[in-house]
Amino acid sequence: MSENKRDVKNSLLFECAWEVANKVGGIYTVIKTKVPVTVSEYGDRYCLIGPLSYKTAPMEVEQQEPKDPHLASTLESMRNVGVKALYGRWLIEGAPHVLLFDTGSQYSRLDEWKGDLWNLAGIPTPPNDHETNETIVFGYIVAWFLGEYVARQLGTAVVAHFHEWQAGLAIPLLRKRHVDVTTVFTTHATLLGRYLCAGSVDFYNNLQYFDVDHEAGKRGIYHRYCIERSSAHCADVFTTVSHITAYEAEHLLKRKPDGVLPNGLNVVKFQAMHEFQNLHATAKSKINEFVRGHFYGHYDFDLDNTLYFFTAGRYEYRNKGVDMFIEALARLNYRLKRSNSKTTVVAFIIMPAATHSYTIEALKGQAVVKQLRDTVSEIQNRLGTRLFEHAIRSNGDHATLPAPEKFLSEEDKVLLKRRIFALKRNALPPITTHNMADDANDPILNQIRRVQLFNSEADRVKIVFHPDFLNSSNPILGLDYEEFVRGCHLGVFPSYYEPWGYTPAECTVMGIPSITTNLSGFGCFMQDLIERPQDEGCYIVDRRSQSVEDTVNQLTDNMFTFSNKTRRQRINQRNRVERLSPLLDWKNLGIEYSKARQLALRRAYPDSFYGVSGLEGEDEEFDFGMERMMPNSVPASPRFRMSGIATPGDIGTLTEEALGTSDYRGQAWGLTEEDEEEGYPFPLVMKVRSRASSVVSGASTPGGGRSKSLSEVDLRKADAALSHNNTKTWNNQQGF
C-alpha cells in the first residue's frame, strides 16, 4: 500500500461489470436499478466501468469529458498507446459517470497478456474461447487503468467493486501488482454450479464432495473456473447475492463469503392501494383478449372464473423447475376435475426457444376475433343511428318504441352470422404459439405430451407455451412483460438452481402472489425475514429436505388452494404481497453494499479506522456515521433500526458484525415520511433473530448445520494476511 495517508471517508468508487450499458442478463438489472441509491451516497465520486458495445453504447451513453484531472490524464495516456474508451453519463435514473473500454482495440496484446497471466497466476487459457479472450483483454485494461489512476491520485482511497468472473480478472492482477486499490468481488452464481445443475446431478446433497478441479476440467471450463476462484480469493471482501449461493461458493470456490448482498429493485409506491389493483384489472382484460382468440371457437369458458398462472425465464428446463411445474399442472387438473370445480386455469410458459414463425392457427384465432369485434362495432354504430332517427321523429306522447328485431337489418344478420361461423374450429386449441425449430425433441413439449395436457374441453387446466420474449408489438400476445405479469394471478417458479430469482421478486413488487422454492435466493430471503410467508402471498416450496414426489405434491397443494380462493380473498392477498415490496427496495438493500465497502476499507486501511490504540476513532477525527462499539454482552436491539420495515441489520450477514460495527448506521437514502408511516389493516410479522448468527457457516443454507463461528484470532490472522497481500495464505484459512 501507499505510504500516503488516503482519505477513507470520501472514498472513490468504481463499479465494474460486463453488463454496464450492455444488457445481457440479470446483472444488467442489478447494476441499473442500484444506481440511484449509489449515486445518492457517492455523487460524482462514483463511476461504472464496462466493455464498449457499439450496438448499445451510442444510445445509452452521453459522451463527456472527465472533470477529474487525474482521470482525464490517465485516459489520455492510455489513448496515446491505442486504447479506445468512451467516457460520459449513462442515460438512466441517477445519470452516473460511465467508462467503457473497447476490448477490440487491444486484441494485439492478447497473447502477451495470456503469457503474463500464466506466469503471474498459473491460469491456463485455450486459444479458441472467445468469451475468455474478451475477459482477459477487459481485465488487463481495467487493471491498467486503475493502476495508472491511483498512481496519479494519491489523496483519496479507491474502492473497486467487481461483479462476476467476466469482470473479476482485474482483482488478482491488482493484488499481484500491489496496486493501492480496495477490492470487493460479488458472484451472482458460480460457474461450476450452473454446469453441475444443468447436468442433472444431486447438487446440494453432494456439494461438499465434488472434486472441483476435476469437474471443471471435465466440462471444459477449468480456465474460467480458475479466473473466478482467483478473483474470490484475492478480493479484500468476497460476497454473494444469497445464502444459498454463499453455501455453494464456500464449497466450490473454497472461500466462505464475507456476506450476502441481496438484489433489489426500484420500488414505486402507489398513493392508494386500489391503484395497482386497477392496473391488474386493465392488464387482465388484455390477456382475456388473447384467451378469447386462442380458445373461443374451439370451446368457451367463463373468463370471470378463469385464473392465469405463469412461469418465465431462461430456457433451463430443469434448473428453472419447468419439469416440476408441468407435472404439478397435470395433478392440479386432476384435482380440479375431481372436485367438480368451475375454475379454469390457463398456465403460460414464457421461455425463449428456437422457433421459425408464429403458427397459422394462433394468428388465425386472433384475426377472426378481431374481425368479429370490428363487425359488432359497425353494427352497433348503425343500430344507434337507427334508434336515434326513430326517436327524433317521434311525436311526444304518441311515440312508440320499435320492435327490437327491426333494428337489425338483413345485411347485419348475414354479416354477423358469417363472422360467428368463421370462429368455429374443429381441432383442439394449440399448445404453442410458434412453430418450434425442433418440436420432436423439445423437453417442454415432450413433457406436456407425456402428461397429456392437450387443452381438451374437459381439462380444467389449459397450457399456452410462448417460446419468445413478450413485447407490445407482438401480433398474438401484445403485452410487455411487466404488463403481462400485472395481469396474471399467480407466478410459479419452482427452481432447482436460482442464485437469486428476479422473477418472483418482480411479482412481489407488482403485487402478484408467487410460488418459489427454498433453493432460490429469493425464497431463502423471504423465509428468513417473514414468519409465515404463505400468508403474505409468497409461497415457498421445500426442495431441500424432501423427495421430488413430496415437493410436486406440495406445489400442487399450493396451486389448488389458490385456485379455490374467492375473488375477494385474491384481492386481499395481492394487497398483502404488495406491502412486502419495501423489503426488496434498494433504499433498504443498498446499505448492504455500503457495509461491504466499509469492511473492505477497514481491511485495507485499519489505522484510519482504529488508530494506534486499536479503538475505533480513538486517534482520528473522522466521523463515519457509526456509534462506538457496544460491549459483547449487549445484544442487538430493534432500536438501531433505520426504518420500521426491514433494515439491513436484519438482512445483513457481513462478518463486519464480528469486527465490531454492528451499530453501523450506513447512508440515508432519502426516505420520506410516506415511506416510513404507511399503514396497513393487517400486521406483518417479521422473524426475530440474531444478526450475528447468520455469519455461521450453514445458517440458512441447505446444509443446515452450524459450525464454530470466527474467533478474534481467526479474524486478526485473516486481516494480517490481507494487509500483506499474501494470497497464498487465503488457501489455508479455514475461517472463510
XYZ file of C-alpha atoms in Angstrom:
736
model
C 0.000 0.000 0.000
C 0.999 3.599 -0.481
C 2.730 5.383 2.383
C 0.498 8.409 1.811
C -2.496 8.552 4.091
C -5.552 8.272 1.879
C -8.911 9.813 2.793
C -11.177 6.848 3.543
C -14.176 8.957 4.479
C -14.731 10.366 0.970
C -13.564 7.336 -0.987
C -13.986 6.991 -4.732
C -15.996 4.065 -6.100
C -15.506 2.247 -9.415
C -18.053 -0.493 -10.090
C -17.051 -2.899 -12.823
C -19.356 -5.353 -14.632
C -19.709 -6.872 -18.083
C -23.285 -5.584 -18.357
C -22.737 -1.873 -17.777
C -24.758 -0.180 -20.555
C -24.805 -3.619 -22.187
C -27.904 -5.714 -21.490
C -27.141 -9.431 -21.490
C -28.858 -10.891 -18.422
C -29.924 -10.245 -14.853
C -26.776 -8.397 -13.736
C -27.824 -5.524 -16.013
C -30.972 -5.172 -13.888
C -28.926 -5.282 -10.670
C -26.500 -2.597 -11.836
C -29.091 -0.336 -13.444
C -31.644 -0.368 -10.612
C -28.993 0.085 -7.908
C -27.550 3.249 -9.480
C -29.892 5.806 -7.804
C -29.015 4.787 -4.234
C -25.298 4.550 -5.041
C -25.332 7.979 -6.660
C -27.161 9.385 -3.632
C -24.258 8.165 -1.471
C -21.275 8.909 -3.718
C -22.468 11.517 -6.215
C -19.755 12.289 -8.762
C -17.290 10.101 -6.858
C -18.990 7.064 -8.454
C -18.130 5.671 -11.885
C -19.155 2.456 -13.639
C -16.705 0.531 -15.842
C -17.684 -1.897 -18.599
C -16.880 -3.063 -22.131
C -17.771 -0.806 -25.045
C -20.611 -2.240 -27.153
C -21.090 -0.201 -30.291
C -24.644 -1.551 -30.660
C -25.941 -0.163 -27.367
C -23.490 2.466 -26.080
C -24.330 5.255 -28.591
C -27.983 5.084 -27.483
C -27.337 4.757 -23.744
C -24.307 6.961 -23.055
C -23.877 10.717 -23.482
C -20.201 11.384 -24.130
C -18.500 13.939 -21.861
C -15.019 14.990 -20.876
C -13.963 13.914 -17.360
C -13.744 16.716 -14.789
C -11.358 14.749 -12.576
C -7.896 15.831 -13.828
C -6.284 12.560 -12.695
C -8.866 10.511 -14.595
C -8.517 12.720 -17.667
C -4.723 12.369 -17.718
C -4.986 8.592 -17.200
C -7.364 8.199 -20.153
C -5.213 10.465 -22.316
C -2.160 8.368 -21.504
C -3.990 5.152 -22.411
C -5.439 6.605 -25.604
C -1.965 7.644 -26.716
C -0.981 3.963 -26.850
C -4.119 2.837 -28.695
C -6.745 2.145 -26.016
C -10.189 3.257 -27.214
C -12.579 4.371 -24.472
C -15.894 6.168 -24.104
C -16.477 8.330 -21.018
C -19.732 10.089 -20.204
C -23.079 9.795 -18.460
C -25.232 6.661 -18.571
C -28.709 7.874 -19.553
C -30.649 6.147 -16.792
C -32.104 7.292 -13.478
C -29.251 8.766 -11.437
C -27.168 9.515 -14.579
C -23.893 8.046 -13.237
C -20.463 8.510 -14.781
C -19.575 5.570 -17.001
C -16.300 4.481 -18.593
C -16.452 1.919 -21.406
C -13.332 0.298 -22.907
C -13.169 -1.128 -26.434
C -11.573 -4.552 -25.958
C -11.031 -4.902 -29.702
C -8.533 -2.030 -29.636
C -6.097 -4.110 -27.551
C -6.501 -7.597 -29.049
C -2.956 -7.324 -30.413
C -1.724 -7.730 -26.816
C -3.822 -10.847 -26.134
C -1.020 -13.413 -26.440
C 1.316 -11.270 -24.350
C -1.322 -10.959 -21.621
C -2.127 -14.677 -21.729
C 1.522 -15.463 -21.120
C 1.657 -12.962 -18.283
C -1.482 -14.481 -16.722
C 0.138 -17.915 -16.758
C 3.373 -16.627 -15.228
C 1.581 -14.456 -12.692
C -1.231 -16.733 -11.506
C -0.825 -20.084 -13.245
C -4.129 -19.713 -15.108
C -4.199 -21.525 -18.477
C -6.132 -20.078 -21.417
C -7.186 -22.060 -24.533
C -6.895 -20.239 -27.865
C -10.461 -20.550 -29.169
C -12.580 -19.476 -26.202
C -13.817 -16.071 -27.369
C -15.541 -15.199 -24.083
C -12.379 -15.893 -22.078
C -10.298 -13.881 -24.555
C -12.659 -10.923 -24.084
C -12.428 -11.367 -20.310
C -8.624 -11.331 -20.356
C -8.367 -8.213 -22.523
C -11.013 -6.399 -20.479
C -9.443 -7.427 -17.158
C -5.979 -6.250 -18.157
C -7.310 -2.903 -19.455
C -9.236 -2.293 -16.204
C -6.199 -3.209 -14.057
C -4.072 -0.951 -16.267
C -6.498 1.950 -15.827
C -6.857 1.578 -12.043
C -3.088 1.192 -11.607
C -2.357 4.386 -13.506
C -5.186 6.276 -11.841
C -4.155 5.577 -8.229
C -0.538 6.351 -9.130
C -1.686 9.858 -10.098
C -4.436 10.358 -7.495
C -2.776 9.901 -4.088
C -5.133 11.657 -1.711
C -8.312 9.539 -1.638
C -8.960 5.830 -1.120
C -10.309 3.982 -4.160
C -12.825 1.119 -3.866
C -13.300 -1.122 -6.897
C -16.346 -3.426 -6.868
C -16.377 -6.246 -9.435
C -19.348 -8.398 -10.492
C -18.903 -11.963 -11.783
C -15.865 -13.662 -13.269
C -16.026 -11.792 -16.609
C -15.108 -8.582 -14.779
C -13.141 -10.100 -11.900
C -9.820 -10.873 -13.612
C -8.539 -7.427 -12.694
C -8.618 -8.376 -8.968
C -5.690 -10.869 -8.955
C -3.786 -8.528 -11.282
C -4.223 -5.608 -8.889
C -3.227 -7.783 -5.923
C -0.073 -9.138 -7.603
C 0.963 -5.663 -8.710
C 0.383 -4.227 -5.208
C -1.922 -1.533 -6.579
C -3.357 0.615 -3.793
C -7.000 -0.211 -4.594
C -9.517 -1.776 -2.206
C -11.469 -4.566 -3.934
C -14.883 -6.182 -3.481
C -15.957 -9.191 -5.557
C -19.588 -10.309 -5.884
C -20.524 -13.565 -7.553
C -24.144 -13.849 -8.683
C -23.855 -17.562 -9.493
C -20.821 -19.836 -9.618
C -19.740 -21.143 -12.995
C -19.376 -24.716 -11.782
C -22.732 -24.582 -10.005
C -24.560 -23.747 -13.235
C -22.847 -26.540 -15.156
C -23.320 -29.152 -12.434
C -27.025 -28.403 -12.010
C -27.588 -28.442 -15.768
C -26.075 -31.926 -15.770
C -28.828 -33.388 -13.554
C -26.645 -34.195 -10.561
C -27.829 -34.223 -6.951
C -26.119 -30.899 -6.437
C -26.903 -29.680 -2.922
C -26.669 -33.037 -1.160
C -23.206 -33.678 -2.615
C -21.824 -30.164 -2.698
C -19.039 -30.817 -0.197
C -17.865 -33.945 -2.040
C -17.227 -32.594 -5.557
C -13.657 -32.645 -6.870
C -13.927 -29.117 -8.235
C -10.810 -29.179 -10.431
C -11.851 -32.479 -11.994
C -15.459 -31.370 -12.541
C -14.389 -28.062 -14.105
C -11.865 -29.801 -16.354
C -14.381 -32.434 -17.435
C -16.743 -29.681 -18.573
C -14.064 -27.656 -20.362
C -14.322 -24.634 -18.070
C -11.234 -25.108 -15.903
C -9.638 -21.856 -17.096
C -12.827 -19.897 -16.402
C -13.156 -21.530 -13.004
C -9.565 -20.524 -12.179
C -10.341 -16.883 -13.007
C -13.449 -16.957 -10.825
C -11.670 -18.657 -7.924
C -8.650 -16.332 -8.035
C -10.994 -13.310 -8.089
C -12.771 -14.602 -4.982
C -9.553 -15.313 -3.078
C -7.691 -12.125 -3.975
C -10.529 -9.706 -3.199
C -10.469 -7.843 0.103
C -14.154 -8.658 0.548
C -15.964 -11.545 -1.155
C -19.778 -11.536 -1.300
C -22.660 -13.381 -2.950
C -26.296 -12.487 -3.600
C -27.955 -15.045 -1.306
C -27.326 -17.531 1.488
C -27.835 -20.432 -0.905
C -25.113 -19.080 -3.219
C -22.851 -18.403 -0.230
C -23.122 -22.068 0.748
C -22.337 -23.049 -2.845
C -19.372 -20.661 -3.121
C -17.888 -21.878 0.146
C -17.567 -25.412 -1.246
C -16.906 -24.725 -4.941
C -14.699 -21.613 -4.711
C -13.145 -22.648 -1.365
C -13.668 -19.311 0.342
C -16.503 -18.529 2.678
C -18.147 -15.268 1.561
C -17.863 -12.348 3.924
C -21.539 -11.587 3.499
C -24.662 -11.528 1.371
C -25.716 -8.579 -0.793
C -29.328 -9.300 -1.849
C -30.580 -7.966 -5.174
C -33.155 -5.208 -5.014
C -35.474 -3.234 -7.260
C -36.602 0.368 -7.512
C -39.989 0.265 -5.840
C -42.596 2.839 -6.831
C -45.219 3.105 -4.110
C -48.765 3.980 -5.142
C -50.720 6.706 -3.385
C -53.574 4.293 -2.675
C -53.761 0.514 -2.607
C -56.533 0.329 -5.190
C -54.269 1.825 -7.882
C -52.229 -1.325 -8.518
C -55.461 -3.367 -8.348
C -56.770 -1.233 -11.202
C -53.572 -1.923 -13.154
C -54.141 -5.648 -12.612
C -57.703 -5.407 -13.954
C -56.594 -3.438 -17.027
C -53.783 -5.862 -17.886
C -56.010 -8.888 -17.236
C -58.541 -7.592 -19.757
C -55.797 -7.612 -22.411
C -54.884 -11.213 -21.549
C -58.603 -12.018 -21.817
C -58.495 -10.783 -25.411
C -55.700 -13.219 -26.226
C -57.514 -16.099 -24.490
C -60.697 -15.443 -26.474
C -58.779 -15.637 -29.731
C -56.793 -18.695 -28.666
C -59.597 -20.823 -27.197
C -63.011 -19.485 -28.278
C -64.352 -21.214 -31.366
C -62.892 -24.493 -30.149
C -64.987 -24.145 -26.985
C -65.647 -21.440 -24.450
C -65.357 -20.992 -20.687
C -66.211 -18.265 -18.196
C -63.404 -15.702 -18.143
C -64.717 -14.289 -14.867
C -63.924 -17.666 -13.324
C -60.526 -18.092 -15.012
C -57.126 -17.776 -13.340
C -53.853 -17.027 -15.115
C -50.706 -18.775 -13.822
C -47.315 -18.293 -15.446
C -43.640 -19.154 -15.285
C -40.912 -17.270 -17.138
C -37.149 -17.006 -17.503
C -34.258 -18.532 -19.422
C -34.991 -21.841 -21.109
C -33.364 -24.034 -18.460
C -35.820 -26.909 -18.302
C -34.612 -28.436 -15.036
C -32.869 -25.519 -13.305
C -35.960 -23.300 -13.625
C -38.243 -26.103 -12.433
C -40.373 -26.285 -15.598
C -40.449 -30.079 -15.284
C -41.964 -29.764 -11.815
C -44.391 -27.040 -12.935
C -45.864 -29.140 -15.760
C -46.159 -32.242 -13.563
C -47.928 -30.186 -10.882
C -50.287 -28.738 -13.516
C -51.314 -32.255 -14.538
C -52.092 -33.136 -10.921
C -53.898 -29.837 -10.425
C -56.019 -30.617 -13.490
C -56.987 -33.994 -11.984
C -57.884 -32.481 -8.614
C -59.966 -29.676 -10.130
C -61.935 -32.139 -12.245
C -62.412 -34.496 -9.315
C -63.733 -31.691 -7.094
C -66.105 -30.540 -9.892
C -64.531 -27.110 -9.786
C -65.855 -24.492 -12.207
C -62.499 -22.679 -12.170
C -60.362 -22.756 -15.312
C -56.600 -22.295 -15.031
C -54.665 -21.039 -18.054
C -50.952 -21.682 -17.436
C -48.466 -19.673 -19.513
C -44.866 -20.779 -20.065
C -42.837 -17.776 -21.292
C -39.377 -19.035 -22.246
C -37.477 -18.053 -25.407
C -36.553 -21.006 -27.614
C -35.577 -21.621 -31.249
C -38.620 -21.030 -33.474
C -39.420 -20.476 -37.151
C -42.554 -18.324 -37.057
C -45.953 -17.899 -35.442
C -48.350 -20.777 -36.003
C -51.129 -20.190 -38.535
C -53.718 -21.388 -36.024
C -52.626 -18.846 -33.401
C -52.630 -15.968 -35.898
C -55.987 -17.007 -37.351
C -57.592 -17.179 -33.894
C -56.628 -13.583 -33.086
C -57.654 -12.405 -36.583
C -61.196 -13.836 -36.550
C -61.860 -12.440 -33.068
C -60.717 -9.010 -34.261
C -62.993 -9.303 -37.302
C -65.943 -10.206 -35.077
C -65.241 -7.276 -32.763
C -64.974 -4.854 -35.702
C -68.209 -6.175 -37.201
C -70.085 -5.843 -33.920
C -68.784 -2.270 -33.577
C -70.071 -1.415 -37.065
C -73.489 -2.915 -36.335
C -73.607 -1.053 -33.020
C -72.999 2.241 -34.800
C -75.683 1.576 -37.412
C -78.136 0.395 -34.783
C -77.516 3.503 -32.710
C -78.149 5.714 -35.719
C -81.450 3.951 -36.475
C -82.590 4.218 -32.864
C -81.751 7.917 -32.757
C -83.614 8.624 -36.033
C -86.671 6.745 -34.820
C -86.680 8.608 -31.503
C -86.152 12.056 -33.042
C -89.106 11.609 -35.438
C -91.472 10.623 -32.604
C -94.325 12.953 -31.635
C -94.122 13.257 -27.869
C -96.836 11.271 -26.078
C -97.778 9.341 -29.200
C -94.283 7.866 -29.590
C -93.899 4.080 -29.598
C -90.750 2.009 -29.169
C -89.897 -0.029 -32.246
C -89.703 -3.802 -32.114
C -86.103 -4.917 -31.409
C -85.988 -7.188 -34.444
C -86.495 -4.194 -36.739
C -83.209 -2.654 -35.703
C -81.077 -5.440 -37.193
C -81.227 -5.306 -40.955
C -80.944 -8.452 -43.046
C -77.488 -7.315 -44.114
C -76.421 -7.021 -40.459
C -77.727 -10.505 -39.671
C -75.880 -12.085 -42.600
C -72.628 -10.324 -41.777
C -72.871 -11.288 -38.100
C -73.579 -14.935 -38.929
C -70.569 -15.071 -41.250
C -68.295 -13.775 -38.525
C -69.712 -16.232 -35.976
C -69.282 -19.195 -38.347
C -65.671 -18.102 -39.021
C -64.924 -18.644 -35.324
C -65.735 -22.329 -35.453
C -62.708 -24.641 -35.375
C -62.656 -28.408 -35.135
C -59.156 -29.091 -33.751
C -58.018 -28.609 -30.179
C -56.563 -25.201 -29.242
C -52.808 -25.085 -29.954
C -50.347 -25.631 -27.099
C -47.644 -23.387 -28.530
C -47.966 -20.035 -30.289
C -44.920 -20.634 -32.525
C -43.597 -23.265 -34.903
C -40.751 -24.812 -32.920
C -37.407 -25.403 -34.627
C -37.118 -28.892 -33.055
C -40.625 -29.811 -31.991
C -39.956 -33.544 -31.562
C -37.069 -33.063 -29.125
C -38.265 -30.051 -27.173
C -38.302 -31.088 -23.479
C -41.246 -28.864 -22.527
C -43.461 -30.119 -25.355
C -42.420 -33.717 -24.708
C -43.439 -33.495 -21.063
C -46.752 -31.869 -21.989
C -47.370 -34.827 -24.289
C -46.373 -37.227 -21.536
C -48.857 -35.802 -19.013
C -51.490 -35.434 -21.795
C -52.438 -31.822 -21.196
C -53.695 -31.185 -24.722
C -56.120 -28.319 -23.970
C -59.187 -30.541 -24.319
C -62.558 -29.108 -23.321
C -62.813 -31.390 -20.268
C -59.484 -30.199 -18.871
C -59.690 -27.544 -16.193
C -56.029 -26.622 -16.823
C -55.026 -25.239 -20.224
C -51.418 -24.620 -21.284
C -50.008 -21.917 -23.560
C -46.299 -22.194 -24.388
C -44.986 -18.868 -25.726
C -41.336 -19.514 -26.749
C -40.390 -15.871 -27.259
C -39.911 -12.625 -25.377
C -43.039 -10.577 -24.740
C -43.455 -7.114 -26.227
C -46.348 -4.850 -27.077
C -45.782 -5.208 -30.848
C -46.381 -8.968 -30.695
C -49.323 -9.808 -33.037
C -50.542 -12.612 -30.742
C -49.828 -11.721 -27.116
C -49.295 -7.989 -27.461
C -48.161 -7.043 -23.953
C -44.861 -6.021 -22.445
C -43.573 -8.412 -19.787
C -44.375 -6.090 -16.871
C -47.930 -5.569 -18.111
C -48.370 -9.321 -18.608
C -47.181 -10.058 -15.051
C -49.609 -7.488 -13.641
C -52.493 -9.188 -15.444
C -51.749 -12.670 -14.102
C -52.956 -14.082 -10.793
C -50.003 -16.264 -9.740
C -46.349 -16.630 -10.738
C -44.880 -20.129 -10.322
C -41.080 -20.525 -10.154
C -40.158 -23.915 -8.618
C -36.461 -23.523 -9.475
C -33.791 -26.052 -8.558
C -30.878 -23.683 -9.219
C -31.685 -20.000 -8.724
C -28.958 -17.904 -7.035
C -31.387 -15.032 -6.560
C -34.568 -15.031 -8.674
C -35.712 -11.718 -10.080
C -38.968 -13.139 -11.492
C -40.667 -13.774 -8.117
C -39.165 -10.526 -6.797
C -40.778 -8.614 -9.677
C -44.080 -10.336 -8.925
C -43.847 -9.186 -5.305
C -43.147 -5.572 -6.248
C -46.128 -5.610 -8.655
C -48.471 -7.130 -6.078
C -48.775 -10.579 -7.656
C -48.563 -13.699 -5.423
C -45.844 -16.167 -6.369
C -44.548 -19.645 -5.610
C -40.804 -20.176 -5.310
C -38.516 -22.656 -3.532
C -36.088 -22.704 -0.632
C -33.311 -23.435 -3.154
C -33.679 -19.958 -4.644
C -32.032 -16.920 -3.124
C -35.309 -15.002 -3.084
C -37.122 -17.863 -1.342
C -34.449 -18.103 1.375
C -34.524 -14.323 1.769
C -38.283 -14.228 2.365
C -38.206 -17.322 4.572
C -35.553 -15.713 6.761
C -37.473 -12.450 7.137
C -41.168 -13.337 7.394
C -42.774 -15.608 9.967
C -45.469 -17.078 7.666
C -44.640 -16.033 4.081
C -47.507 -18.095 2.617
C -49.996 -15.851 4.428
C -48.444 -12.885 2.618
C -48.812 -14.472 -0.828
C -45.215 -15.698 -1.038
C -45.460 -19.494 -1.167
C -42.151 -21.326 -0.640
C -41.936 -24.964 -1.721
C -39.412 -27.210 0.032
C -36.960 -28.681 -2.493
C -34.253 -29.072 0.123
C -35.319 -31.689 2.656
C -37.996 -33.770 0.941
C -38.321 -36.025 -2.094
C -39.276 -34.846 -5.567
C -42.662 -36.544 -5.198
C -43.409 -34.694 -1.963
C -42.241 -31.415 -3.485
C -44.544 -31.825 -6.500
C -47.447 -32.617 -4.188
C -46.694 -29.518 -2.093
C -46.577 -27.366 -5.244
C -49.886 -28.881 -6.397
C -51.453 -28.210 -2.982
C -50.407 -24.563 -3.131
C -51.850 -24.080 -6.624
C -55.055 -25.960 -5.740
C -55.528 -23.876 -2.581
C -55.002 -20.685 -4.564
C -57.457 -21.852 -7.250
C -60.171 -22.258 -4.625
C -59.810 -18.733 -3.241
C -62.649 -16.317 -3.788
C -62.077 -13.132 -5.725
C -62.156 -11.133 -2.509
C -59.505 -13.392 -0.963
C -57.262 -12.970 -4.016
C -57.608 -9.182 -3.836
C -56.680 -9.280 -0.161
C -53.640 -11.421 -0.903
C -52.473 -9.034 -3.626
C -52.656 -6.250 -1.043
C -50.549 -8.330 1.329
C -47.962 -9.136 -1.356
C -47.618 -5.541 -2.491
C -46.809 -4.346 1.011
C -43.731 -6.644 1.009
C -42.157 -4.543 -1.745
C -40.145 -2.314 0.670
C -38.221 -5.449 1.675
C -36.843 -5.511 -1.881
C -36.285 -1.773 -2.240
C -32.720 -0.648 -2.915
C -33.319 2.076 -0.306
C -33.022 -0.754 2.220
C -30.830 -3.316 0.461
C -28.356 -0.773 -0.938
C -26.981 -0.285 2.557
C -25.604 -3.834 2.434
C -23.335 -2.703 -0.413
C -22.286 0.275 1.690
C -21.369 -2.053 4.559
C -19.336 -4.274 2.215
C -17.339 -1.253 1.050
C -16.782 -0.185 4.667
C -15.472 -3.648 5.513
C -13.104 -3.530 2.530
C -11.779 -0.129 3.597
C -11.295 -1.325 7.192
C -9.216 -4.259 5.994
C -7.145 -2.144 3.630
C -6.659 0.863 5.948
C -7.129 -0.380 9.526
C -5.147 2.515 11.039
C -7.592 5.026 9.584
C -10.423 3.372 11.486
C -8.876 2.063 14.688
C -5.877 4.302 15.228
C -2.774 3.415 17.191
C -4.613 2.278 20.309
C -6.767 -0.169 18.361
C -10.061 1.510 19.273
C -12.259 2.847 16.527
C -11.948 6.581 16.138
C -9.667 6.903 19.200
C -6.909 8.739 17.344
C -8.837 10.013 14.339
C -11.261 12.832 13.790
C -13.211 11.046 11.086
C -16.945 10.625 11.569
C -18.297 7.640 9.638
C -21.848 7.809 10.921
C -21.201 4.984 13.400
C -21.611 4.781 17.107
C -18.906 3.480 19.386
C -18.845 -0.313 19.600
C -21.126 -1.773 22.261
C -19.847 -4.421 24.686
C -20.268 -8.035 23.571
C -22.756 -8.595 26.378
C -25.223 -6.143 24.839
C -27.476 -7.899 22.305
C -28.647 -6.355 19.058
C -31.682 -4.174 19.616
C -34.546 -3.121 17.325
C -33.904 0.492 18.308
C -30.906 0.524 15.971
C -33.261 0.151 13.011
C -33.181 2.848 10.365
C -36.813 2.371 9.372
C -39.767 0.443 10.634
C -39.989 -2.092 7.845
C -36.854 -4.114 7.138
C -33.394 -2.923 7.968
C -30.033 -4.022 6.631
C -29.165 -5.063 10.141
C -31.901 -7.667 9.972
C -30.914 -8.736 6.480
C -27.143 -8.272 6.501
C -24.707 -11.088 7.095
C -21.347 -9.376 6.734
C -18.697 -10.628 9.131
C -18.276 -6.941 9.911
C -20.579 -8.000 12.755
C -17.642 -9.761 14.345
C -15.388 -6.773 13.679
C -17.473 -4.599 15.969
C -19.577 -2.439 13.673
C -22.963 -3.967 14.306
C -24.144 -0.455 15.074
C -23.297 0.772 11.576
C -25.939 3.262 10.539
C -24.977 3.473 6.914
C -26.156 6.047 4.410
C -29.615 7.624 4.468
C -31.267 7.118 1.065
C -33.766 9.916 1.487
C -36.734 8.001 2.948
C -39.821 10.158 3.073
C -42.480 10.267 5.749
C -44.752 8.360 3.382
C -42.191 5.554 3.182
C -41.926 5.296 6.937
C -45.511 5.787 8.023
C -47.505 3.512 5.752
C -50.408 1.886 7.482
C -51.998 -1.479 6.727
C -55.078 -3.005 8.334
C -53.231 -6.280 8.922
C -49.910 -6.852 10.711
C -46.724 -8.111 9.033
C -44.912 -10.456 11.389
C -41.137 -10.345 10.907
C -38.822 -13.008 12.250
C -36.698 -12.003 15.237
C -33.230 -13.492 15.091
C -29.667 -12.660 15.965
C -27.897 -10.886 13.168
C -24.562 -12.390 14.159
C -25.908 -15.939 13.833
C -26.225 -15.619 10.071
C -22.462 -15.450 9.580
C -22.137 -19.006 10.866
C -21.407 -21.466 8.093
C -24.523 -23.421 7.235
C -27.072 -20.992 8.661
C -29.945 -20.518 6.217
C -28.317 -22.943 3.785
C -29.185 -26.452 2.582
C -26.580 -27.996 4.868
C -28.497 -26.740 7.851
C -25.601 -27.463 10.190
C -23.931 -24.853 12.363
C -20.197 -24.779 12.727
C -17.890 -22.837 15.012
C -18.050 -19.109 14.327
C -14.992 -16.996 13.588
C -12.865 -16.101 16.573
C -10.995 -12.838 17.062
C -7.728 -14.708 16.469
C -9.008 -16.003 13.122
C -10.024 -12.516 12.080
C -6.693 -10.989 13.069
C -4.854 -13.662 11.094
C -7.053 -13.058 8.062
C -6.575 -9.303 8.271
C -2.824 -9.745 8.607
C -2.781 -11.923 5.509
C -4.815 -9.376 3.552
C -2.706 -6.423 4.683
C 0.491 -8.084 3.460
C -1.034 -9.119 0.122
C -0.122 -12.727 0.778
C -2.635 -14.508 -1.412
C -1.300 -17.943 -0.609
C -2.452 -17.576 2.954
C -6.076 -17.443 1.780
C -5.995 -21.050 0.648
C -5.051 -22.152 4.164
C -7.556 -20.031 6.054
C -10.405 -22.167 7.319
C -12.386 -19.240 8.619
C -13.550 -18.114 5.160
